[in-house]
Tab-separated table of C-alpha atoms and ligand atoms in Angstrom:
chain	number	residue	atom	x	y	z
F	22	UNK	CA	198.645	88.864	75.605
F	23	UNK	CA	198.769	91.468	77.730
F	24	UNK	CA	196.252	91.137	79.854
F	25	UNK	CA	197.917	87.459	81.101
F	26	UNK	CA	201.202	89.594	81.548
F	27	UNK	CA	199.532	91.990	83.742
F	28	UNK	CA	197.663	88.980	85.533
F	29	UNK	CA	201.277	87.306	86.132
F	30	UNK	CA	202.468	90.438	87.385
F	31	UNK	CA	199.757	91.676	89.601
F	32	UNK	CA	199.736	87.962	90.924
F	33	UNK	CA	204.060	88.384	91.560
F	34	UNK	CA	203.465	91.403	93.749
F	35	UNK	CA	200.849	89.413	96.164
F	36	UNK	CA	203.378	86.039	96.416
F	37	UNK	CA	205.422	89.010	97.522
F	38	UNK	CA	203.304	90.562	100.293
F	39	UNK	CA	203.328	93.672	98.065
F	40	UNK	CA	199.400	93.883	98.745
F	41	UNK	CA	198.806	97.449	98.322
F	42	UNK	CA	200.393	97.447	95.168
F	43	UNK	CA	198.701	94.050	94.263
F	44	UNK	CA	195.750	95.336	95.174
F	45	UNK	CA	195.965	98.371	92.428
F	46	UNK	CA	197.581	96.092	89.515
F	47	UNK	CA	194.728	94.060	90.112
F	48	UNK	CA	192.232	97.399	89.662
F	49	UNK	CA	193.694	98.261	86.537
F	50	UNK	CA	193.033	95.129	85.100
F	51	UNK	CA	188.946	95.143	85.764
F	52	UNK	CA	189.075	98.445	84.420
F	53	UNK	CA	188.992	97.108	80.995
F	54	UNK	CA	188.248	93.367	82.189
F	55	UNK	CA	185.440	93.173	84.017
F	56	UNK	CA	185.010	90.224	84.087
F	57	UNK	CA	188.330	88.329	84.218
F	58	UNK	CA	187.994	85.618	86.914
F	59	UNK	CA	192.116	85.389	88.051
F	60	UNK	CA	191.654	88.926	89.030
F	61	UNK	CA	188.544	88.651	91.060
F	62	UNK	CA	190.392	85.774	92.443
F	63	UNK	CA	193.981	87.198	92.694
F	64	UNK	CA	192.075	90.261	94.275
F	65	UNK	CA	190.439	88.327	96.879
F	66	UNK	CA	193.104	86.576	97.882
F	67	UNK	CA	195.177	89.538	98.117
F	68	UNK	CA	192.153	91.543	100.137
F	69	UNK	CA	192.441	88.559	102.670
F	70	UNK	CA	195.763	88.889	103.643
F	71	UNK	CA	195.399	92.255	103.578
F	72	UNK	CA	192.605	91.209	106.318
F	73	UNK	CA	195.022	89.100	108.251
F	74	UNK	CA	197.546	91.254	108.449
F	75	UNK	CA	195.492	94.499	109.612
F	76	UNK	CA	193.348	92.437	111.344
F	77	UNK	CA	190.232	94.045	109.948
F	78	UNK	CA	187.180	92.039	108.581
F	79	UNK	CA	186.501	94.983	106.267
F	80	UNK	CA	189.190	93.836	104.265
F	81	UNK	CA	188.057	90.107	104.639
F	82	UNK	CA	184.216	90.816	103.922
F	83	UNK	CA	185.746	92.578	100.681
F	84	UNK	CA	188.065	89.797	100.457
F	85	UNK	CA	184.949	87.291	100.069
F	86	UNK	CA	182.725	89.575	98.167
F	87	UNK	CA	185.717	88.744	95.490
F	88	UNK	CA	186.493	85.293	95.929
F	89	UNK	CA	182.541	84.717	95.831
F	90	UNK	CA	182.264	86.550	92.393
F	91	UNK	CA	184.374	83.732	90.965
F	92	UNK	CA	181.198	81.538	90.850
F	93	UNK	CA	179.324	83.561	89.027
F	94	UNK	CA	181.670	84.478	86.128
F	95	UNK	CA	180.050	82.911	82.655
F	96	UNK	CA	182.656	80.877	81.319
F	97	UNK	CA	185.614	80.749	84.487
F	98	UNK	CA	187.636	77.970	84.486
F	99	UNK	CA	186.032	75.237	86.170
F	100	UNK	CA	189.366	74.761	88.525
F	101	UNK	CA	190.145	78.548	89.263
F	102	UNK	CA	185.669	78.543	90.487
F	103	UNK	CA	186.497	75.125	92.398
F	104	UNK	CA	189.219	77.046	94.453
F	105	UNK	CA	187.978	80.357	94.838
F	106	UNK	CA	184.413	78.659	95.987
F	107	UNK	CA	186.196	76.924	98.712
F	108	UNK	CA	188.317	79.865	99.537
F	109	UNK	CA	185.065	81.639	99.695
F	110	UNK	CA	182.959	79.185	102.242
F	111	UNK	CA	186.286	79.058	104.208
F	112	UNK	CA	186.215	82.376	105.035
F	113	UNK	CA	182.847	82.912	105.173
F	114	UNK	CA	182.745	79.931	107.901
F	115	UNK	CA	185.897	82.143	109.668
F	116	UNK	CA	184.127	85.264	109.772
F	117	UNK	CA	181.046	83.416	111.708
F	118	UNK	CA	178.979	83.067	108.464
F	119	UNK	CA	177.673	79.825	108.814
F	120	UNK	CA	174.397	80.146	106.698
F	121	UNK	CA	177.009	81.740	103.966
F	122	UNK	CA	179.075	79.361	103.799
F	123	UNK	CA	177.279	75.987	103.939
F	124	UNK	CA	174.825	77.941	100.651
F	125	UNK	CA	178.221	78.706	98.942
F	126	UNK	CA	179.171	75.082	99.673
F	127	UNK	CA	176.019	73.719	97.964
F	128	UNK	CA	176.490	76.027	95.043
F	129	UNK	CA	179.957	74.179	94.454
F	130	UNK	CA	178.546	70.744	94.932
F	131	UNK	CA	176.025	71.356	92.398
F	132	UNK	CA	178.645	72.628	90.237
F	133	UNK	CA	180.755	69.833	91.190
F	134	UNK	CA	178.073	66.969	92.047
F	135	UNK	CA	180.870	64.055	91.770
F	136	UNK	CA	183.552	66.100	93.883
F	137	UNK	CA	183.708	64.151	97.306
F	138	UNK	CA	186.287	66.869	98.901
F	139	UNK	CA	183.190	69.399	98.286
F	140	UNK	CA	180.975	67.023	99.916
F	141	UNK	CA	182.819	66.025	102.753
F	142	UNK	CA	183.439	70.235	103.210
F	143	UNK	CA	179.691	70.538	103.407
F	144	UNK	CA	179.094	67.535	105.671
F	145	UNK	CA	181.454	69.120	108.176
F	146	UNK	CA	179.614	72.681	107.728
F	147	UNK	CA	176.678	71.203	108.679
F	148	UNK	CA	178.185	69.193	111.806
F	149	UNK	CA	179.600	72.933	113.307
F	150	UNK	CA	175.823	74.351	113.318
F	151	UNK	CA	174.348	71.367	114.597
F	152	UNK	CA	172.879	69.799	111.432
F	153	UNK	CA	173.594	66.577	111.852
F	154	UNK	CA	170.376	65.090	110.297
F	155	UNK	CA	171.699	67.198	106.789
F	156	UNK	CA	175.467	66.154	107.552
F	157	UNK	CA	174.351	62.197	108.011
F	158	UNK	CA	172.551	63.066	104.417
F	159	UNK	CA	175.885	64.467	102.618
F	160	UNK	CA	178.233	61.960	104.354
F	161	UNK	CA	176.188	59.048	103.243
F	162	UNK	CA	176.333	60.309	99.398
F	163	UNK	CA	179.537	60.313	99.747
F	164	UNK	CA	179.607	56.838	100.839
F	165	UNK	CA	177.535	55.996	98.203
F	166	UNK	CA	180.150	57.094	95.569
F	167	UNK	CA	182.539	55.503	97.514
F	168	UNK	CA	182.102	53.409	99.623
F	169	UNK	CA	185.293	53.616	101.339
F	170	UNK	CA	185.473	56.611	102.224
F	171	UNK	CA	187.118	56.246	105.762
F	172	UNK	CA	186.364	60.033	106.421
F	173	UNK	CA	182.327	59.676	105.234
F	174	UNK	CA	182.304	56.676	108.409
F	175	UNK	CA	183.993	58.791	110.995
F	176	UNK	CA	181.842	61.596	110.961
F	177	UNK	CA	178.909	59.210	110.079
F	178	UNK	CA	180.034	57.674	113.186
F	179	UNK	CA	180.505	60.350	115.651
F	180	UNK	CA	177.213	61.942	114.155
F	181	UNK	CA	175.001	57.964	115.613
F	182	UNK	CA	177.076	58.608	118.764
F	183	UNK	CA	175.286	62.313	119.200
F	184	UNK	CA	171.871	59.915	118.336
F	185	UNK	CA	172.748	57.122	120.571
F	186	UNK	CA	172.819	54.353	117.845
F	187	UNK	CA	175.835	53.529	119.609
F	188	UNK	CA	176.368	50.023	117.104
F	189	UNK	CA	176.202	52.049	113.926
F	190	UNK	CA	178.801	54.359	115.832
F	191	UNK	CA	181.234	51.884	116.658
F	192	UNK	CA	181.372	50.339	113.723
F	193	UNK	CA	181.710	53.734	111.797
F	194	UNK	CA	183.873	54.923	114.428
F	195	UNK	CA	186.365	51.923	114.093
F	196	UNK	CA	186.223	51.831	109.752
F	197	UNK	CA	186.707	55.166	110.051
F	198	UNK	CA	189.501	55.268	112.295
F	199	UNK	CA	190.956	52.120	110.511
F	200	UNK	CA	191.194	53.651	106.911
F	201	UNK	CA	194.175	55.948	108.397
F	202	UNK	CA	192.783	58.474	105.868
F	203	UNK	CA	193.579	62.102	106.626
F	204	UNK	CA	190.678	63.686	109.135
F	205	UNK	CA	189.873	60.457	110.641
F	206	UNK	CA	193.104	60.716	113.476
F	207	UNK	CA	191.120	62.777	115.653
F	208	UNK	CA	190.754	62.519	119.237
F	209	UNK	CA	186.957	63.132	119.122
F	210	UNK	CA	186.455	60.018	117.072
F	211	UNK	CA	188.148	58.292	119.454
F	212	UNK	CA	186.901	59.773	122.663
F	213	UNK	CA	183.234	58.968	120.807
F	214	UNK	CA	184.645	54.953	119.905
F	215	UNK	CA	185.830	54.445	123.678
F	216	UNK	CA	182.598	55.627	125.132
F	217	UNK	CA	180.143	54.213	122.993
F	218	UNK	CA	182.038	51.035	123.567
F	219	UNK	CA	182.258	51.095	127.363
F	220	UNK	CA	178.428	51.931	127.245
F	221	UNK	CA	177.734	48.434	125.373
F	222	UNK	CA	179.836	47.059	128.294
F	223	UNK	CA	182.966	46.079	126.447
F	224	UNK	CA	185.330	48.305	128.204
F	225	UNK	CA	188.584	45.838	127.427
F	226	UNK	CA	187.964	47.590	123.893
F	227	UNK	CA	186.997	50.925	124.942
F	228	UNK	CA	190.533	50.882	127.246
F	229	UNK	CA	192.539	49.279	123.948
F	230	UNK	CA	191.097	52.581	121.270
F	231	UNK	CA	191.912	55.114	124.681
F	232	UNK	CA	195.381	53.681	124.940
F	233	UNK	CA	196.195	54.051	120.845
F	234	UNK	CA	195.195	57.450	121.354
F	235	UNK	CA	197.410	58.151	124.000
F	236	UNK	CA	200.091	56.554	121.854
F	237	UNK	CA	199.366	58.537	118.547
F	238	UNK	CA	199.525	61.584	120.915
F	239	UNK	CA	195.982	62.533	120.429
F	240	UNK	CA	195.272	62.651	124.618
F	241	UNK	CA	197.404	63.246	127.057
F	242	UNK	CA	197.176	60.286	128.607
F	243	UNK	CA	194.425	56.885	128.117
F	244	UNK	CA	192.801	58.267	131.232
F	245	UNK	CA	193.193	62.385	130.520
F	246	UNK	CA	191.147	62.719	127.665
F	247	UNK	CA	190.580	66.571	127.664
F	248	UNK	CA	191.321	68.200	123.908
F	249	UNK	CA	191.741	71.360	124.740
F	250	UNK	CA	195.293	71.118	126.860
F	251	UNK	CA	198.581	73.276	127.637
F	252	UNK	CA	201.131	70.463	127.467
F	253	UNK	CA	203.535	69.598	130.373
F	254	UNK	CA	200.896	70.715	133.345
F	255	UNK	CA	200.901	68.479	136.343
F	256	UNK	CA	198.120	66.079	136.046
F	257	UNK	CA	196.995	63.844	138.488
F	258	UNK	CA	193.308	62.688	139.010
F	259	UNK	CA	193.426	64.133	143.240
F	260	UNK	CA	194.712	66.719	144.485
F	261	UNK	CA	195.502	67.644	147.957
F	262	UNK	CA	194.691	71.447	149.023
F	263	UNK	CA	198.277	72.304	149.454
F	264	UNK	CA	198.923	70.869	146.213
F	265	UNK	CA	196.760	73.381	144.663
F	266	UNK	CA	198.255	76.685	146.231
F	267	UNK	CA	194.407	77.353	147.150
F	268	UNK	CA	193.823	76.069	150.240
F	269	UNK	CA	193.486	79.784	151.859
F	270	UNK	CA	190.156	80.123	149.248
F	271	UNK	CA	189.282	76.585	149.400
F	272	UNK	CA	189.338	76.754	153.546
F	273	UNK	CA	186.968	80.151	153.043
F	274	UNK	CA	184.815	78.171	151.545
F	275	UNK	CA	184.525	75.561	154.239
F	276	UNK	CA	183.979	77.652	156.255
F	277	UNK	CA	180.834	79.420	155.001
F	278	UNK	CA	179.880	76.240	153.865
F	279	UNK	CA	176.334	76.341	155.549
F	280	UNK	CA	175.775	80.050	154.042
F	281	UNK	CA	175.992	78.678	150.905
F	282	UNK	CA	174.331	75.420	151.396
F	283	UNK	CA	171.225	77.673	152.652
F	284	UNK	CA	171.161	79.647	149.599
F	285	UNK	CA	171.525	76.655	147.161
F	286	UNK	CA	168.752	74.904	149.153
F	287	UNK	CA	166.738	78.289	148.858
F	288	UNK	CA	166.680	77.908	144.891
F	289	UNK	CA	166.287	74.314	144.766
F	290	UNK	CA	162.913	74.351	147.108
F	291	UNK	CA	161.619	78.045	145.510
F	292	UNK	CA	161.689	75.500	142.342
F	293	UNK	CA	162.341	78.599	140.219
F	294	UNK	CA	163.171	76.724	137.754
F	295	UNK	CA	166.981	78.066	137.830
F	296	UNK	CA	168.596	74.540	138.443
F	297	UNK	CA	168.520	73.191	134.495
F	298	UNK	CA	168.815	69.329	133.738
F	299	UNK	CA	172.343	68.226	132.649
F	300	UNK	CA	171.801	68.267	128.577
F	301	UNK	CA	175.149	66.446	127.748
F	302	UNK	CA	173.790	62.645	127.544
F	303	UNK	CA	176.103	62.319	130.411
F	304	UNK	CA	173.755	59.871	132.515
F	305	UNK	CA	172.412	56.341	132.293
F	306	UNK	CA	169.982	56.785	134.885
F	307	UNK	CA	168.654	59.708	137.161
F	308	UNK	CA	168.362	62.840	137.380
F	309	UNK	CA	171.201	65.542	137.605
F	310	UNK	CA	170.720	69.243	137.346
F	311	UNK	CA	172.963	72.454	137.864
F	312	UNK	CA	172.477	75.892	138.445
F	313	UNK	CA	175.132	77.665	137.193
F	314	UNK	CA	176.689	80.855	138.447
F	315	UNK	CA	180.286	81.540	136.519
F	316	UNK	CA	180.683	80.240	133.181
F	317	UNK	CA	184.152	80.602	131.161
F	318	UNK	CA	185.021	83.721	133.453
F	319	UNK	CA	181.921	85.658	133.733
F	320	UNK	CA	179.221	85.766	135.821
F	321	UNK	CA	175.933	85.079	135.592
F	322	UNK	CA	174.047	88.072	136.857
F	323	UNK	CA	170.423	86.772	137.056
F	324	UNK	CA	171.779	83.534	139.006
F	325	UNK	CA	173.868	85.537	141.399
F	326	UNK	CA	170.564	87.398	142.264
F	327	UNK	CA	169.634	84.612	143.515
F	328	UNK	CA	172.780	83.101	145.527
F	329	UNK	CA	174.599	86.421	146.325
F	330	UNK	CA	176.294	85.205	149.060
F	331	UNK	CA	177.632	82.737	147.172
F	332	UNK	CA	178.336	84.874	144.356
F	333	UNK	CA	180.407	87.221	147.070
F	334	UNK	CA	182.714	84.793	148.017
F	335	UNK	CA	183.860	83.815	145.242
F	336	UNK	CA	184.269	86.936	143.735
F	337	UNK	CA	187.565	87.324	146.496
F	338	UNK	CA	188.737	84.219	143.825
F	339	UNK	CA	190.891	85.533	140.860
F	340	UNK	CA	191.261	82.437	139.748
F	341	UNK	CA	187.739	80.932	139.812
F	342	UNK	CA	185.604	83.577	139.266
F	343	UNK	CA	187.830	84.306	136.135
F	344	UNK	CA	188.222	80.713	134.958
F	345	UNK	CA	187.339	81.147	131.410
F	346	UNK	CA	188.108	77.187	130.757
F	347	UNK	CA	185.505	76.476	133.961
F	348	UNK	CA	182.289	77.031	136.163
F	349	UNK	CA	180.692	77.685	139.059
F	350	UNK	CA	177.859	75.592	139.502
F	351	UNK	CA	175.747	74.039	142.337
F	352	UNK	CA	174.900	71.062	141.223
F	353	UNK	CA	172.380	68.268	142.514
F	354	UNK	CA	172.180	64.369	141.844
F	355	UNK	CA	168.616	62.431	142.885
F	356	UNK	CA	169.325	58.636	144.218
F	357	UNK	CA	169.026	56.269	141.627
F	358	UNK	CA	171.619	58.296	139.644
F	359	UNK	CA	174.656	56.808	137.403
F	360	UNK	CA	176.623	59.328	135.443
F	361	UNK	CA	178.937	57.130	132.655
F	362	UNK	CA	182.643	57.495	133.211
F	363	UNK	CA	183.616	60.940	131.089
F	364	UNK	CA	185.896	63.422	130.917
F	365	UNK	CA	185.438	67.283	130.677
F	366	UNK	CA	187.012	69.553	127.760
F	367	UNK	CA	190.456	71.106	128.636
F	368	UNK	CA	193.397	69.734	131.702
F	369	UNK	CA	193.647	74.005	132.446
F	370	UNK	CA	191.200	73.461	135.484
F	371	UNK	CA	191.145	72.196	139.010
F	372	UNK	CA	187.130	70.927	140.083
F	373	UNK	CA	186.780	72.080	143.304
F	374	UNK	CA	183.489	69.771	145.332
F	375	UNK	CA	182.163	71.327	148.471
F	376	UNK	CA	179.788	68.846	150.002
F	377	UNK	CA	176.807	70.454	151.271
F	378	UNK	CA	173.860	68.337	151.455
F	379	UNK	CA	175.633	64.694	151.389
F	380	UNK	CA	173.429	61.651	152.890
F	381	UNK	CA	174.594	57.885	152.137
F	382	UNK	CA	174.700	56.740	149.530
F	383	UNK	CA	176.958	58.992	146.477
F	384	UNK	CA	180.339	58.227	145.145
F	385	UNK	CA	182.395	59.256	142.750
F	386	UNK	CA	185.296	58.240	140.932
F	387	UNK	CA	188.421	59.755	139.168
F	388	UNK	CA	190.496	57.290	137.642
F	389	UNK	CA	190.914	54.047	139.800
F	390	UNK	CA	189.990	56.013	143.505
F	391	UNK	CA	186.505	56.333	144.188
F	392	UNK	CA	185.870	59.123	147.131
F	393	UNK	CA	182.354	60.422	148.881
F	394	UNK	CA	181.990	64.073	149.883
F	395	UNK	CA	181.462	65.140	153.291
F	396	UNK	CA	178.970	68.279	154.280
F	397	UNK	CA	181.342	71.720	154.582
F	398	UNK	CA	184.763	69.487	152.881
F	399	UNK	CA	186.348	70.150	149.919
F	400	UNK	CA	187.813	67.932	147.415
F	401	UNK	CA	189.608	68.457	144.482
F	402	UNK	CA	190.308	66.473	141.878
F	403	UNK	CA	191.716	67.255	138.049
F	404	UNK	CA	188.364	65.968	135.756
F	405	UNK	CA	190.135	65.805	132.705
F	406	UNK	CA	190.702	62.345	134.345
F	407	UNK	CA	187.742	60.022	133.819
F	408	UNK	CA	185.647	60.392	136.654
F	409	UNK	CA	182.356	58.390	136.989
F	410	UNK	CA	179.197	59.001	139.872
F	411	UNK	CA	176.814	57.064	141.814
F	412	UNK	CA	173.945	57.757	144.071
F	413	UNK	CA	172.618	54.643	145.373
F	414	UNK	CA	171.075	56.131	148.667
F	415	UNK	CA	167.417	57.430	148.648
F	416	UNK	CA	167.992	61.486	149.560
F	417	UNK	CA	169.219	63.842	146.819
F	418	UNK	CA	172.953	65.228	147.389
F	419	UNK	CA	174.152	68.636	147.057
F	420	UNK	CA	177.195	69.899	146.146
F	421	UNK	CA	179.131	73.682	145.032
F	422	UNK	CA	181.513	73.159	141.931
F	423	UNK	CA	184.003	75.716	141.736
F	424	UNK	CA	186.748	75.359	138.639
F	425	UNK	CA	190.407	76.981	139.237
F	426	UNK	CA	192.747	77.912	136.934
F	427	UNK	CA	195.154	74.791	136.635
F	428	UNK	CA	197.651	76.528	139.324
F	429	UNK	CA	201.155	76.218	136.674
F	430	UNK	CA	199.215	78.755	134.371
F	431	UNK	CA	201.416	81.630	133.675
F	432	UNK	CA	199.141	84.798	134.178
F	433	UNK	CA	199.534	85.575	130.573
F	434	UNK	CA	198.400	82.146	129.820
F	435	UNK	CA	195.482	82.171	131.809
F	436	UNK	CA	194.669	86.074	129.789
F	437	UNK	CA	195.103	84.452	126.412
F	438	UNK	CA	193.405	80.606	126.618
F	439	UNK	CA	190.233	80.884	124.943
F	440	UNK	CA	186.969	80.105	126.946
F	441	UNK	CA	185.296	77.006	126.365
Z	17	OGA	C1	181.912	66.774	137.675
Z	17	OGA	C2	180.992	65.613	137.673
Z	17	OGA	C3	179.241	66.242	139.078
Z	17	OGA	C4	178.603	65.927	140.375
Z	17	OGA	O1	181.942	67.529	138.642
Z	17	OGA	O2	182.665	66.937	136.697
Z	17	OGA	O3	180.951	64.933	136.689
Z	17	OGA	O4	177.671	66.650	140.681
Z	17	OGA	N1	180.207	65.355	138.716
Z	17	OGA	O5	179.009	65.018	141.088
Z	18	MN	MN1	182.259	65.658	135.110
C-alpha cells in the first residue's frame, strides 16, 4: 500500500525534526487522500512543533485546526481520534482557548462516555475557568464508575474547600491524597487538607499533612507553604532591615510615614469605594479591605490618582514598584477581626508593614512570633511563612504593604519569574 508507505515516511521525517519536509510529505498525501486521518494527525503534530520551535501561534492555530479535524473524519480509528482529541483540547487550553477546549473535551467524552482519563481531563478544564459547580458534576461521574478513583476525591475535595464544606473536603482531601494515585501528590491538596483541618480546630492533624508535605518535597518547609518558589533563597519568617539590603527605602518610608498615612486616610473617609473587601475566604470574622496600588509590577493608574504621594515614593523602589510576584496595598482591618493562619503564593517576596493608624489592640503572627505594628515603623517579615492576625481592640488599624523582590534574586531572575 502505498499510501501507508508514504504515511510511515512522512511520519520518519517529523520523529526527525525534518518538519518542513514533513510538513510537504504530509501535503502530498491529502492531495489524493483527503481524508486520511494519520495525516491530519501526523500534520498537526508536525505544525505544532513547528509552533514551538518558531514560537509562532500561527503555526499552532494551524496545528489545532488539524489535530481537531481528526474528530470529524467518518470512519478514523477510534484510538488515533482519542489522541488527536486530547492533543487538540491540550493545545487549545495552551493557546488560552478555554471555551475550545473544554467543547472539544465533551465531544471526546461523548465519543468516549466510559473513558475516565477524558473525564478527569474535562473536570480539570472546568476547575482552570472557575467551573467548579460543572467540575464537581464530571468528577462525581467519575466516581460513580469508580468509585476509587483517588484523583475524582482530590479535586472533589479541593473543589468543597473553595465551598466551605470543609468535612466533605477533608475527607476527599485525605482519600484522595491516600490513594497515592498520580495527580493527587500535589501541594494544593495538601495546603487545602491542612487548612480545612486547622479551621475544624484539629490543628495536631493539620501540622501532621503540612509536615508529609514538607517531607515529599512538595513545600519548602511545614511552615513555608508558598508553590511558586526559587529553591535555596534564605527564608526566615522576620527579617531585620539590614537583613533585607533595603533599609535606605524602607527608612524613606518612615519617614514620610504621616504623608502617606494622610492620603490613605483621605480614600478611606472619601468612601470612594476604592478600598475592596479581601475576596480570598481569608477571614473568620471581620472585616478587612485593601486598596491596591502595584500589582505583579505595574501600577495601578486610577489608584495612584488617588494616593500620588504614595505612588511617588515608591516609584524611587526598583524592587517594589517592579515586584511582579507582589503588591502595594494599603490595607485596613476593623476590631473584631481574625484572619486564619495562611500563607501567600511564591517565597520571591519580602512584605514590607508600615504602621500608620495602629491603636491597641492588632497582632499578628508569622510562624511562632507574634509582633504589633507601631505608627511610622516598618516590619518585615517573609509571608510565605504562616502568618495569622488579630484585632481585638475597638478602632480600625491601618497599615501600607509594600512587597520586595526576595533580595538573593539575580536581576535576570527577577526579569524572567512570571507574575502572579
Ligand atoms: C499580609 C496579611 C494583612 C494585614 O500582609 O500578608 O495577611 O493587613 N496581613 O495585616
Ligand atoms: Mn497574608
Amino acid at each position: 500500500m502505498k499510501v501507508v508507505k508514504d504515511l510511515d515516511e512522512a511520519d520518519r521525517l517529523m520523529k526527525e525534526e525534518k518538519l518542513e519536509k514533513a510538513v510537504k510529505k504530509y501535503d502530498s498525501i491529502l492531495v489524493n487522500n483527503a481524508l486520511s486521518p494519520r495525516a491530519h494527525y501526523g500534520k498537526g503534530l508536525t505544525l505544532d512543533k513547528l509552533g514551538f520551535k518558531l514560537q509562532n501561534n500561527d503555526f499552532l492555530e494551524q496545528a489545532i485546526s488539524f489535530l481537531g479535524r481528526v474528530l470529524d473524519i467518518p470512519d478514523a480509528p477510534a484510538a488515533l481520534v482519542k489522541l488527536a482529541g486530547q492533543k487538540t483540547a491540550e493545545r487549545q487550553q495552551f493557546r488560552g482557548w478555554s471555551g475550545k477546549a473544554i467543547r472539544t473535551l465533551k465531544t471526546l467524552t461523548e465519543k468516549f462516555p466510559d473513558d475516565i482519563g477524558l473525564l478527569n481531563d474535562l473536570g480539570m478544564n472546568f476547575m482552570m475557568v472557575n467551573q467548579n459547580d460543572r467540575a464537581k458534576e464530571v468528577f462525581t461521574k467519575v466516581l460513580s464508575k469508580n468509585p476509587l478513583s483517588g484523583f475524582a476525591k482530590a479535586h472533589l475535595g479541593f473543589i468543597a474547600k473553595i465551598n466551605d464544606d470543609l468535612e466533605t473536603a477533608v475527607k476527599m482531601l485525605d482519600e484522595g491524597i491516600k490513594s497515592n494515585e498520580e495527580g493527587t501528590q500535589d501541594g494544593r491538596f495538601f495546603l487545602q487538607l491542612g487548612d480545612s483541618l486547622l479551621r475544624l480546630d484539629r490543628e495536631p492533624e493539620a501540622r501532621k499533612v503540612y509536615k508529609e508535605a514538607e517531607i515529599k518535597g512538595l513545600f519548602l518547609s511545614a511552615n513555608q507553604r508558598s508553590l511558586y518558589n526559587v529553591k535555596q533563597l534564605t527564608g526566615r519568617p522576620w527579617w531585620t532591615l539590614e537583613q533585607t539590603g533595603y533599609q535606605h527605602f524602607l527608612k524613606m518610608l518612615e519617614d514620610n510615614w504621616e504623608t502617606i498615612r494622610d492620603e490613605g486616610l483621605n480614600q478611606l473617609n472619601s468612601q470612594t469605594g476604592s478600598f475592596i473587601p479581601e475576596e480570598e475566604n481569608l477571614r473568620e470574622t471581620g472585616d478587612w479591605k485593601q486598596l491596591t496600588l502595584y500589582s505583579q509590577g505595574r501600577k495601578k493608574e486610577e489608584n495612584c490618582k488617588k494616593t500620588p504621594k504614595t505612588c511617588a515614593l515608591i516609584d524611587q523602589m526598583p524592587d517594589a514598584k517592579g515586584c511582579r510576584r507582589g503588591q502595594v496595598k494599603f490595607s485596613v482591618m476593623s476590631p473584631g477581626i481574625h484572619v486564619w493562619p495562611h500563607t501567600g503564593p511564591s517565597n520571591c517576596r519580602l512584605r514590607t508593614h508600615l504602621g500608620l493608624v495602629v491603636p491597641e489592640g492588632p497582632s499578628i503572627r508569622v510562624v511562632d512570633e507574634i509582633r504589633t505594628w507601631t505608627e511610622g515603623k516598618v516590619f518585615v517579615f517573609d509571608d510565605s511563612f504562616e502568618h495569622e492576625v488579630w484585632h481585638k481592640g475597638t478602632e480600625l488599624r491601618l497599615v501600607l504593604i509594600v512587597d520586595f523582590w526576595h533580595p538573593e534574586l539575580t536581576q535576570a531572575q527577577k526579569r524572567r519569574l512570571s507574575p502572579i
